Amino acid sequence: MDLSGPASGGGGDADNRNALFASINKGADITKGLKHISDDQKTHKNPGLRSQGAPVRSGPKPFASRPAASAPQTRTLPPVLELDGKKWRVENQEGAQGLVISDTELKQVVYAFKCNQSTLQVKGKINSITIDSCKKMGLVFDDVVGIVDIINCRDVKVQVLGKIPTISINKTDGCHVYLSKDSLSCEIISAKSSEMNVLVPNKDGEFTELPVPEQFKTIWDGHKLVTTATEIAG
């Protein structure tokens, strides 16, 4: 047996290696067998070919702005000035100057609700007046036998022309009360309110403005709690 020849089954591998070495030895002539690609067949010069091949990965997309939520539309209610039974209803008045209630009776009450930049005059003697959720409201009245209640308001002015036993101010920011000479004994009760002032008439017809205390001190005197008004240190 001749052991100098190639091993059985290895002739094909040797032929492949010999063909590869022969191609390398050609040097620059090795490129002659390559197929020439024209410019219109190159994807970087012809973007239309990209969609025919593998999908091209695009860059990150900017965040799409979400449509702004529309603000809820507030329903505008019609203004009201009417006598409903024994109650005078004054509601939803906007910029109404010179509102007057003149045909009054002792058992009637006035209820003003959500009025803005308006003035109301109540003539005669009635039972009570309530000003609720009003802004920049002016109230002028003659006589009230019960109470004038101001609640949930901002920047209101109240003027007494006759007599009033009690004025209540609750949850209100900004309230000026003009007293008459006949109403100086009026009791003013306030809670959860600020910027309250009482204007007392002088002999010359002018008014002296006095602030209503907003800060209090409470102590135990051994038998009960004692609360007194304190001045805010400047």
XYZ file of C-alpha atoms in Angstrom, residues 5-228:
224
model
C -0.701 9.701 -1.419
C -3.621 11.681 -0.008
C -5.863 9.998 2.524
C -9.049 8.391 1.230
C -11.938 10.870 0.992
C -9.667 13.939 1.264
C -9.137 14.634 -2.431
C -12.027 17.143 -2.618
C -10.738 19.303 0.235
C -7.284 19.501 -1.297
C -8.737 20.629 -4.629
C -10.750 23.408 -2.923
C -7.678 24.709 -1.121
C -5.654 24.708 -4.312
C -8.403 26.722 -6.097
C -8.490 29.282 -3.241
C -4.703 29.745 -3.290
C -4.794 30.172 -7.054
C -7.413 32.933 -6.764
C -5.377 34.759 -4.126
C -2.300 34.604 -6.302
C -4.217 36.478 -9.028
C -3.939 39.653 -6.941
C -6.003 42.476 -8.449
C -7.427 40.102 -11.074
C -9.595 38.486 -8.372
C -12.195 41.297 -8.706
C -12.775 40.562 -12.366
C -15.225 37.832 -11.474
C -17.429 40.138 -9.324
C -20.775 41.440 -10.686
C -20.933 45.201 -11.171
C -23.761 47.023 -9.339
C -25.073 50.219 -10.938
C -26.097 53.310 -8.917
C -29.792 52.687 -9.427
C -29.375 49.314 -7.688
C -27.686 50.745 -4.580
C -30.036 51.221 -1.612
C -28.208 54.239 -0.144
C -28.643 56.067 -3.468
C -32.102 54.723 -4.223
C -34.317 54.857 -1.064
C -37.177 53.210 -2.934
C -35.338 49.858 -2.798
C -35.348 49.878 1.031
C -39.024 49.036 1.274
C -38.422 45.941 -0.931
C -35.867 44.466 1.367
C -35.545 44.166 5.129
C -37.465 46.780 7.132
C -35.431 49.839 7.894
C -35.431 50.836 11.547
C -36.432 54.440 11.968
C -35.364 56.758 14.746
C -37.423 57.468 17.846
C -40.628 59.369 17.215
C -41.426 62.455 19.255
C -44.115 62.188 21.892
C -47.471 63.040 20.429
C -49.153 65.779 22.412
C -52.436 64.712 23.855
C -55.394 66.918 23.061
C -56.115 69.264 25.947
C -59.156 68.317 27.932
C -61.897 70.782 27.306
C -62.846 72.806 30.373
C -66.295 72.076 31.699
C -68.701 74.684 30.498
C -70.399 76.594 33.266
C -74.066 77.054 32.709
C -75.190 80.654 33.013
C -78.428 80.844 34.927
C -80.902 83.648 34.275
C -81.098 86.473 36.831
C -83.983 86.291 39.258
C -85.773 89.000 41.247
C -89.159 87.791 42.365
C -91.384 87.159 45.363
C -91.826 83.439 45.944
C -94.379 83.071 48.718
C -92.870 85.037 51.590
C -89.335 84.947 50.191
C -87.837 87.549 47.920
C -85.398 85.694 45.645
C -82.514 87.700 44.235
C -80.280 85.315 42.274
C -77.577 85.299 39.598
C -77.423 89.059 39.210
C -74.323 90.219 37.292
C -73.403 93.900 37.361
C -76.962 94.868 38.303
C -76.836 98.296 39.942
C -79.933 99.735 41.560
C -81.911 96.602 42.412
C -84.783 97.670 44.700
C -87.325 95.721 46.745
C -89.912 98.183 47.988
C -93.216 96.324 48.410
C -92.279 94.534 51.619
C -94.074 93.091 54.649
C -92.908 92.189 58.129
C -93.177 88.428 57.561
C -91.118 88.454 54.365
C -87.470 87.488 54.010
C -84.872 88.327 51.355
C -82.459 85.727 50.022
C -79.693 86.895 47.665
C -77.661 84.124 46.055
C -74.649 84.231 43.706
C -74.854 87.896 42.812
C -71.741 89.612 41.499
C -70.918 93.323 41.374
C -74.500 94.262 42.147
C -76.327 96.479 44.665
C -79.611 95.780 46.398
C -81.791 98.121 48.434
C -84.541 96.745 50.636
C -87.123 99.279 51.773
C -89.506 98.937 54.693
C -89.370 96.524 57.620
C -88.886 92.800 57.001
C -88.003 89.687 58.985
C -84.502 88.768 57.766
C -81.976 89.081 54.949
C -79.476 86.454 53.777
C -76.567 87.180 51.450
C -75.122 83.867 50.235
C -72.142 83.234 47.909
C -72.019 86.792 46.561
C -69.000 88.798 45.395
C -68.599 92.561 45.457
C -72.189 92.895 46.618
C -73.703 96.011 48.164
C -76.746 95.837 50.467
C -78.700 98.784 51.873
C -81.792 98.209 54.003
C -84.110 100.069 56.357
C -85.184 97.809 59.232
C -84.817 94.113 59.972
C -86.446 92.590 63.037
C -84.498 89.330 62.926
C -81.012 88.853 61.514
C -78.882 89.759 58.524
C -76.808 86.713 57.618
C -73.742 87.001 55.371
C -72.248 83.647 54.392
C -69.679 82.438 51.858
C -69.157 85.923 50.436
C -66.241 88.028 49.272
C -65.924 91.798 49.427
C -69.437 92.807 50.474
C -70.724 96.045 51.974
C -73.782 96.302 54.188
C -75.400 99.562 55.294
C -78.118 99.867 57.921
C -80.403 102.889 57.614
C -82.741 101.971 60.487
C -82.477 99.242 63.127
C -81.046 95.730 63.175
C -80.515 93.540 66.281
C -77.989 91.030 64.873
C -75.605 90.701 61.942
C -73.905 87.339 61.353
C -70.767 87.015 59.213
C -69.705 83.474 58.409
C -67.059 82.121 55.989
C -66.624 85.537 54.399
C -63.482 87.375 53.286
C -63.935 91.122 53.197
C -67.015 92.646 54.811
C -67.782 96.280 55.689
C -70.774 97.015 57.901
C -72.045 100.611 58.071
C -74.185 101.150 61.161
C -76.728 103.903 61.684
C -77.247 105.882 64.875
C -80.260 103.714 65.683
C -78.333 100.439 65.241
C -75.296 101.047 67.444
C -76.497 98.339 69.852
C -76.375 95.742 67.055
C -74.594 92.473 67.879
C -72.104 91.292 65.264
C -71.314 87.578 65.307
C -68.463 86.322 63.128
C -66.887 82.948 62.412
C -64.262 81.736 59.929
C -64.073 85.186 58.332
C -61.414 87.801 57.661
C -61.017 91.476 56.764
C -64.152 92.550 58.604
C -64.721 96.180 59.532
C -67.534 98.007 61.304
C -68.049 101.687 60.494
C -69.671 103.726 63.235
C -71.224 107.129 62.433
C -69.841 110.279 64.040
C -71.669 113.455 64.965
C -70.394 115.161 61.827
C -71.876 112.462 59.602
C -68.565 110.755 58.896
C -67.734 107.165 59.847
C -65.054 105.720 62.097
C -63.771 102.387 60.800
C -63.058 99.693 63.405
C -61.662 96.232 62.586
C -63.371 93.119 63.918
C -60.869 90.876 65.759
C -59.742 87.764 63.927
C -57.304 86.361 66.498
C -58.273 85.115 69.936
C -56.721 83.784 73.117
C -58.406 81.143 75.256
C -57.401 80.258 78.833
C -58.741 78.070 81.613
C -59.547 80.155 84.689
C -60.104 77.153 86.950
C -63.811 76.913 86.263
C -64.357 77.566 82.561
C -62.682 78.590 79.322
C -62.274 82.326 78.871
C -61.692 83.681 75.358
C -60.552 87.203 74.618
